[in-house]
mmCIF file of C-alpha atoms in Angstrom:
data_model
loop_
_atom_site.group_PDB
_atom_site.id
_atom_site.type_symbol
_atom_site.label_atom_id
_atom_site.label_comp_id
_atom_site.label_asym_id
_atom_site.label_seq_id
_atom_site.Cartn_x
_atom_site.Cartn_y
_atom_site.Cartn_z
ATOM 1 C CA MET C 1 -31.869 -12.587 -195.109
ATOM 2 C CA SER C 2 -28.375 -13.820 -197.221
ATOM 3 C CA ILE C 3 -28.714 -16.777 -199.609
ATOM 4 C CA ARG C 4 -24.787 -17.693 -200.897
ATOM 5 C CA HIS C 5 -25.565 -19.319 -204.383
ATOM 6 C CA PRO C 6 -23.637 -22.792 -204.844
ATOM 7 C CA GLN C 7 -22.944 -23.911 -208.155
ATOM 8 C CA ILE C 8 -26.156 -26.348 -208.293
ATOM 9 C CA ASN C 9 -25.848 -29.238 -212.055
ATOM 10 C CA LEU C 10 -29.380 -30.317 -211.144
ATOM 11 C CA SER C 11 -30.319 -32.671 -214.286
ATOM 12 C CA ARG C 12 -33.828 -33.361 -215.520
ATOM 13 C CA ARG C 13 -33.413 -36.847 -214.614
ATOM 14 C CA SER C 14 -31.679 -36.321 -210.594
ATOM 15 C CA LEU C 15 -35.082 -34.144 -210.219
ATOM 16 C CA PHE C 16 -37.579 -37.465 -211.558
ATOM 17 C CA LYS C 17 -35.248 -39.487 -209.035
ATOM 18 C CA PHE C 18 -36.588 -37.653 -206.460
ATOM 19 C CA GLY C 19 -39.685 -38.192 -207.504
ATOM 20 C CA ALA C 20 -42.964 -35.965 -205.757
ATOM 21 C CA GLY C 21 -43.615 -37.070 -202.584
ATOM 22 C CA ALA C 22 -39.438 -36.063 -201.702
ATOM 23 C CA ILE C 23 -40.752 -31.832 -202.225
ATOM 24 C CA GLY C 24 -39.690 -31.862 -198.361
ATOM 25 C CA THR C 25 -38.916 -30.840 -195.367
ATOM 26 C CA GLY C 26 -36.248 -33.302 -194.891
ATOM 27 C CA VAL C 27 -35.779 -32.282 -198.832
ATOM 28 C CA LEU C 28 -35.479 -29.114 -198.563
ATOM 29 C CA THR C 29 -33.375 -29.218 -195.397
ATOM 30 C CA ALA C 30 -31.274 -31.018 -197.052
ATOM 31 C CA GLY C 31 -30.565 -29.548 -199.812
ATOM 32 C CA LEU C 32 -31.700 -25.563 -199.244
ATOM 33 C CA GLY C 33 -31.062 -25.556 -196.688
ATOM 34 C CA SER C 34 -26.895 -26.820 -196.617
ATOM 35 C CA ASN C 35 -26.311 -26.696 -199.843
ATOM 36 C CA LEU C 36 -28.068 -23.005 -201.241
ATOM 37 C CA LEU C 37 -28.622 -20.895 -198.325
ATOM 38 C CA ALA C 38 -26.999 -22.624 -194.810
ATOM 39 C CA PRO C 39 -26.280 -19.874 -193.342
ATOM 40 C CA GLU C 40 -22.171 -19.771 -191.198
ATOM 41 C CA LYS C 41 -22.091 -19.415 -187.954
ATOM 42 C CA ALA C 42 -23.468 -16.430 -186.669
ATOM 43 C CA SER C 43 -24.075 -16.596 -182.920
ATOM 44 C CA ALA C 44 -21.681 -17.497 -179.924
ATOM 45 C CA GLU C 45 -24.411 -18.993 -178.709
ATOM 46 C CA ASP C 46 -25.109 -21.653 -182.296
ATOM 47 C CA ASN C 47 -29.012 -21.918 -181.539
ATOM 48 C CA ASN C 48 -28.121 -24.685 -179.765
ATOM 49 C CA ILE C 49 -31.334 -23.753 -177.531
ATOM 50 C CA THR C 50 -34.977 -25.218 -177.070
ATOM 51 C CA PRO C 51 -38.195 -24.051 -178.262
ATOM 52 C CA ASP C 52 -39.623 -23.705 -174.416
ATOM 53 C CA LYS C 53 -35.942 -21.096 -174.117
ATOM 54 C CA ALA C 54 -36.149 -19.246 -177.414
ATOM 55 C CA LEU C 55 -39.944 -18.520 -175.743
ATOM 56 C CA GLN C 56 -38.495 -17.593 -171.811
ATOM 57 C CA GLU C 57 -35.971 -15.603 -173.562
ATOM 58 C CA LEU C 58 -37.831 -13.845 -175.243
ATOM 59 C CA LEU C 59 -40.652 -12.939 -172.858
ATOM 60 C CA ASP C 60 -37.408 -11.749 -170.073
ATOM 61 C CA GLY C 61 -36.300 -9.755 -172.734
ATOM 62 C CA ASN C 62 -39.910 -7.854 -172.980
ATOM 63 C CA GLU C 63 -39.936 -8.531 -168.729
ATOM 64 C CA ARG C 64 -36.960 -5.459 -169.080
ATOM 65 C CA PHE C 65 -38.410 -4.111 -171.752
ATOM 66 C CA ALA C 66 -40.882 -2.813 -169.677
ATOM 67 C CA ASN C 67 -39.736 -2.474 -166.389
ATOM 68 C CA LYS C 68 -37.017 0.255 -168.748
ATOM 69 C CA LYS C 69 -34.009 -2.313 -167.405
ATOM 70 C CA ARG C 70 -33.163 -3.018 -171.092
ATOM 71 C CA ARG C 71 -29.497 -4.523 -172.158
ATOM 72 C CA ASN C 72 -29.554 -3.658 -175.586
ATOM 73 C CA PRO C 73 -27.819 -7.073 -176.525
ATOM 74 C CA HIS C 74 -26.341 -7.348 -179.808
ATOM 75 C CA GLN C 75 -26.491 -4.362 -180.961
ATOM 76 C CA THR C 76 -22.781 -4.066 -181.249
ATOM 77 C CA TYR C 77 -20.473 -3.032 -185.060
ATOM 78 C CA SER C 78 -18.519 -6.262 -183.786
ATOM 79 C CA ARG C 79 -22.264 -8.711 -184.292
ATOM 80 C CA LEU C 80 -22.890 -6.340 -186.692
ATOM 81 C CA VAL C 81 -19.430 -7.984 -189.025
ATOM 82 C CA GLU C 82 -20.119 -11.513 -187.330
ATOM 83 C CA VAL C 83 -24.253 -12.032 -188.774
ATOM 84 C CA ALA C 84 -22.818 -10.311 -191.701
ATOM 85 C CA LYS C 85 -21.423 -14.103 -192.722
ATOM 86 C CA GLY C 86 -25.150 -15.241 -191.881
ATOM 87 C CA GLN C 87 -28.261 -15.486 -189.975
ATOM 88 C CA LYS C 88 -29.589 -17.788 -187.354
ATOM 89 C CA PRO C 89 -32.887 -16.749 -185.401
ATOM 90 C CA PHE C 90 -33.377 -18.098 -182.028
ATOM 91 C CA ALA C 91 -36.906 -16.899 -183.388
ATOM 92 C CA SER C 92 -39.964 -15.681 -185.340
ATOM 93 C CA ILE C 93 -42.631 -13.080 -185.095
ATOM 94 C CA LEU C 94 -44.876 -12.076 -186.942
ATOM 95 C CA SER C 95 -46.843 -8.857 -186.428
ATOM 96 C CA CYS C 96 -48.487 -5.158 -186.714
ATOM 97 C CA ALA C 97 -47.464 -3.499 -188.724
ATOM 98 C CA ASP C 98 -48.118 -0.402 -186.258
ATOM 99 C CA SER C 99 -44.389 1.702 -185.766
ATOM 100 C CA ARG C 100 -45.670 1.954 -181.633
ATOM 101 C CA VAL C 101 -44.515 -2.440 -181.620
ATOM 102 C CA PRO C 102 -40.616 -2.957 -183.447
ATOM 103 C CA SER C 103 -40.194 -6.596 -182.376
ATOM 104 C CA GLU C 104 -36.199 -6.469 -181.955
ATOM 105 C CA ILE C 105 -36.858 -3.517 -179.255
ATOM 106 C CA VAL C 106 -40.148 -4.627 -177.053
ATOM 107 C CA PHE C 107 -38.944 -7.934 -176.773
ATOM 108 C CA ASP C 108 -34.663 -6.825 -175.794
ATOM 109 C CA GLN C 109 -33.094 -8.193 -178.451
ATOM 110 C CA GLY C 110 -30.559 -7.449 -181.781
ATOM 111 C CA LEU C 111 -28.932 -8.113 -184.550
ATOM 112 C CA GLY C 112 -29.553 -12.041 -185.722
ATOM 113 C CA ASP C 113 -31.470 -12.678 -182.992
ATOM 114 C CA LEU C 114 -34.853 -12.533 -184.616
ATOM 115 C CA PHE C 115 -36.641 -13.572 -187.942
ATOM 116 C CA VAL C 116 -39.440 -10.001 -188.620
ATOM 117 C CA CYS C 117 -42.373 -10.347 -190.774
ATOM 118 C CA ARG C 118 -44.937 -6.890 -190.371
ATOM 119 C CA VAL C 119 -47.358 -6.558 -191.774
ATOM 120 C CA ALA C 120 -50.863 -4.739 -190.510
ATOM 121 C CA GLY C 121 -53.764 -7.153 -189.075
ATOM 122 C CA ASN C 122 -50.458 -9.310 -188.452
ATOM 123 C CA ILE C 123 -52.352 -11.611 -190.661
ATOM 124 C CA ALA C 124 -50.489 -14.801 -191.843
ATOM 125 C CA THR C 125 -51.317 -14.378 -196.273
ATOM 126 C CA ARG C 126 -49.558 -17.066 -198.100
ATOM 127 C CA GLU C 127 -46.046 -15.146 -198.120
ATOM 128 C CA GLU C 128 -45.489 -14.444 -194.535
ATOM 129 C CA ILE C 129 -46.189 -18.471 -193.511
ATOM 130 C CA GLY C 130 -43.316 -19.340 -196.417
ATOM 131 C CA SER C 131 -42.125 -16.881 -194.935
ATOM 132 C CA LEU C 132 -41.522 -17.968 -191.567
ATOM 133 C CA GLU C 133 -41.640 -21.648 -192.760
ATOM 134 C CA PHE C 134 -38.234 -20.485 -194.804
ATOM 135 C CA GLY C 135 -37.069 -19.145 -190.560
ATOM 136 C CA SER C 136 -38.078 -22.134 -189.414
ATOM 137 C CA LEU C 137 -37.573 -25.212 -191.603
ATOM 138 C CA VAL C 138 -33.937 -23.391 -193.319
ATOM 139 C CA LEU C 139 -32.593 -20.578 -190.680
ATOM 140 C CA GLY C 140 -33.547 -22.720 -187.709
ATOM 141 C CA SER C 141 -36.168 -20.449 -185.200
ATOM 142 C CA LYS C 142 -37.211 -22.440 -182.462
ATOM 143 C CA VAL C 143 -40.044 -20.291 -181.679
ATOM 144 C CA ILE C 144 -42.937 -18.236 -183.423
ATOM 145 C CA ILE C 145 -44.995 -15.806 -182.206
ATOM 146 C CA VAL C 146 -47.399 -13.987 -183.338
ATOM 147 C CA VAL C 147 -48.000 -10.638 -182.239
ATOM 148 C CA GLY C 148 -51.490 -8.213 -182.508
ATOM 149 C CA HIS C 149 -51.316 -5.090 -179.434
ATOM 150 C CA GLU C 150 -53.489 -2.648 -178.367
ATOM 151 C CA ARG C 151 -55.792 -0.656 -180.569
ATOM 152 C CA CYS C 152 -54.948 -1.790 -183.378
ATOM 153 C CA GLY C 153 -56.336 0.166 -186.122
ATOM 154 C CA ALA C 154 -56.800 -2.731 -189.007
ATOM 155 C CA VAL C 155 -59.252 -4.694 -186.479
ATOM 156 C CA ASP C 156 -60.457 -1.265 -185.520
ATOM 157 C CA ALA C 157 -61.403 -0.026 -189.599
ATOM 158 C CA THR C 158 -62.431 -4.411 -189.513
ATOM 159 C CA ILE C 159 -65.384 -3.929 -187.126
ATOM 160 C CA LYS C 160 -65.961 -0.345 -188.423
ATOM 161 C CA GLY C 161 -67.172 -1.317 -192.142
ATOM 162 C CA ALA C 162 -64.132 0.982 -192.904
ATOM 163 C CA GLN C 163 -64.822 1.310 -196.639
ATOM 164 C CA VAL C 164 -60.738 2.010 -197.197
ATOM 165 C CA PRO C 165 -59.303 2.316 -201.071
ATOM 166 C CA GLY C 166 -56.762 0.460 -202.533
ATOM 167 C CA GLN C 167 -55.626 -3.054 -201.761
ATOM 168 C CA ILE C 168 -56.293 -1.964 -197.899
ATOM 169 C CA GLY C 169 -59.878 -4.262 -197.797
ATOM 170 C CA SER C 170 -57.897 -6.851 -198.298
ATOM 171 C CA LEU C 171 -56.836 -6.428 -195.087
ATOM 172 C CA LEU C 172 -59.963 -6.378 -193.353
ATOM 173 C CA GLU C 173 -60.740 -9.297 -195.604
ATOM 174 C CA ALA C 174 -58.906 -10.934 -193.459
ATOM 175 C CA ILE C 175 -58.980 -10.156 -189.717
ATOM 176 C CA ARG C 176 -63.314 -10.336 -190.764
ATOM 177 C CA PRO C 177 -63.491 -13.510 -189.803
ATOM 178 C CA SER C 178 -62.262 -12.942 -186.268
ATOM 179 C CA VAL C 179 -63.949 -9.701 -185.743
ATOM 180 C CA GLU C 180 -67.267 -12.433 -186.346
ATOM 181 C CA SER C 181 -66.379 -14.744 -184.379
ATOM 182 C CA THR C 182 -66.770 -12.537 -181.231
ATOM 183 C CA LYS C 183 -69.508 -10.229 -181.404
ATOM 184 C CA GLU C 184 -71.649 -11.244 -179.070
ATOM 185 C CA GLN C 185 -68.625 -11.544 -176.218
ATOM 186 C CA SER C 186 -68.789 -7.803 -173.523
ATOM 187 C CA GLY C 187 -65.930 -6.159 -172.494
ATOM 188 C CA ASP C 188 -63.971 -4.351 -175.564
ATOM 189 C CA LYS C 189 -64.485 -5.499 -178.818
ATOM 190 C CA VAL C 190 -61.467 -4.262 -180.168
ATOM 191 C CA GLU C 191 -59.512 -6.598 -177.919
ATOM 192 C CA ASN C 192 -61.877 -9.085 -178.069
ATOM 193 C CA ALA C 193 -61.278 -8.746 -182.486
ATOM 194 C CA CYS C 194 -57.429 -8.768 -181.696
ATOM 195 C CA LYS C 195 -57.190 -11.752 -179.056
ATOM 196 C CA ALA C 196 -59.204 -13.952 -181.760
ATOM 197 C CA ASN C 197 -56.766 -12.543 -184.342
ATOM 198 C CA ILE C 198 -54.291 -13.772 -183.288
ATOM 199 C CA LEU C 199 -54.919 -17.271 -182.085
ATOM 200 C CA SER C 200 -56.808 -18.172 -186.044
ATOM 201 C CA GLN C 201 -53.185 -16.737 -187.376
ATOM 202 C CA ILE C 202 -51.787 -18.191 -185.506
ATOM 203 C CA LYS C 203 -54.373 -21.551 -187.331
ATOM 204 C CA LYS C 204 -52.883 -20.194 -190.415
ATOM 205 C CA LEU C 205 -49.776 -21.492 -188.960
ATOM 206 C CA LYS C 206 -50.622 -24.480 -187.271
ATOM 207 C CA SER C 207 -51.890 -25.668 -191.564
ATOM 208 C CA SER C 208 -48.958 -25.181 -193.384
ATOM 209 C CA SER C 209 -46.944 -29.604 -193.787
ATOM 210 C CA VAL C 210 -43.802 -27.720 -193.024
ATOM 211 C CA LEU C 211 -44.456 -25.704 -189.403
ATOM 212 C CA SER C 212 -46.841 -28.767 -188.230
ATOM 213 C CA LYS C 213 -43.624 -31.455 -189.454
ATOM 214 C CA LEU C 214 -41.895 -28.620 -187.215
ATOM 215 C CA ILE C 215 -44.308 -29.082 -184.248
ATOM 216 C CA ASP C 216 -44.633 -32.656 -184.453
ATOM 217 C CA GLU C 217 -41.225 -33.244 -183.757
ATOM 218 C CA GLU C 218 -40.794 -30.480 -181.135
ATOM 219 C CA LYS C 219 -38.674 -28.315 -182.606
ATOM 220 C CA LEU C 220 -40.631 -25.240 -183.410
ATOM 221 C CA ILE C 221 -43.839 -24.361 -181.032
ATOM 222 C CA ILE C 222 -46.048 -21.084 -182.248
ATOM 223 C CA VAL C 223 -47.657 -19.397 -179.545
ATOM 224 C CA GLY C 224 -49.837 -15.143 -179.832
ATOM 225 C CA GLY C 225 -49.084 -12.733 -177.850
ATOM 226 C CA TYR C 226 -51.456 -9.398 -177.050
ATOM 227 C CA TYR C 227 -49.023 -5.613 -176.906
ATOM 228 C CA ASP C 228 -50.000 -3.186 -174.376
ATOM 229 C CA LEU C 229 -49.507 0.037 -175.880
ATOM 230 C CA ASP C 230 -49.683 1.859 -172.501
ATOM 231 C CA THR C 231 -46.944 -0.122 -170.686
ATOM 232 C CA GLY C 232 -45.141 -1.971 -173.421
ATOM 233 C CA ARG C 233 -46.234 -5.014 -171.529
ATOM 234 C CA ILE C 234 -46.653 -8.739 -173.460
ATOM 235 C CA SER C 235 -49.344 -11.289 -172.572
ATOM 236 C CA ARG C 236 -49.633 -14.985 -173.907
ATOM 237 C CA VAL C 237 -52.118 -15.543 -175.964
ATOM 238 C CA ASP C 238 -53.210 -19.107 -175.993
#
């Protein structure tokens, strides 16, 4: 992300004038968005689309990818120069870090189009939530899609109760509630848990005061997607 650093003169007295209640989306947008972090126009479209249209753009891109009809938009050198001045991604992605699910490719998008957070198991940690709040509130992303995928190794390891070293266990702990919630379901255990995990992470994102306000104002939607490794197709999970 591109962050500008203009001079900011805020005294202790002026900060107190805001009061605790002023630290909300309005102040963040007016203060951070327009003064500290506001990007210059980064795209010809200037992000003037509705959340529903933003989602449809993602789904259309995936349809092109799955049907081997990629357009590879916004991947030229001129686009690189354009977005170097600032970014206005129209969509944000919370996806698994799996190397087989690169967002810009599977959604057929390019430079400056997507604000992407990737973590094993596509879990909404505090840091991921904060990043997505930034992407929506400050950068203007209109849709967040949580993308899980077929045969997810993190979910499979959680189901099997794998003993893992280092910090890997923290990922499995975050996924465990979704595994527990699907124990009695019939069908593929990993797929069931993957989809439950997608819904669980959506719920966490919607508990964010920043994101929920944007949803209430009809400036944002949050949905789920399940990626088929064999076909490249993403199906909705809601």
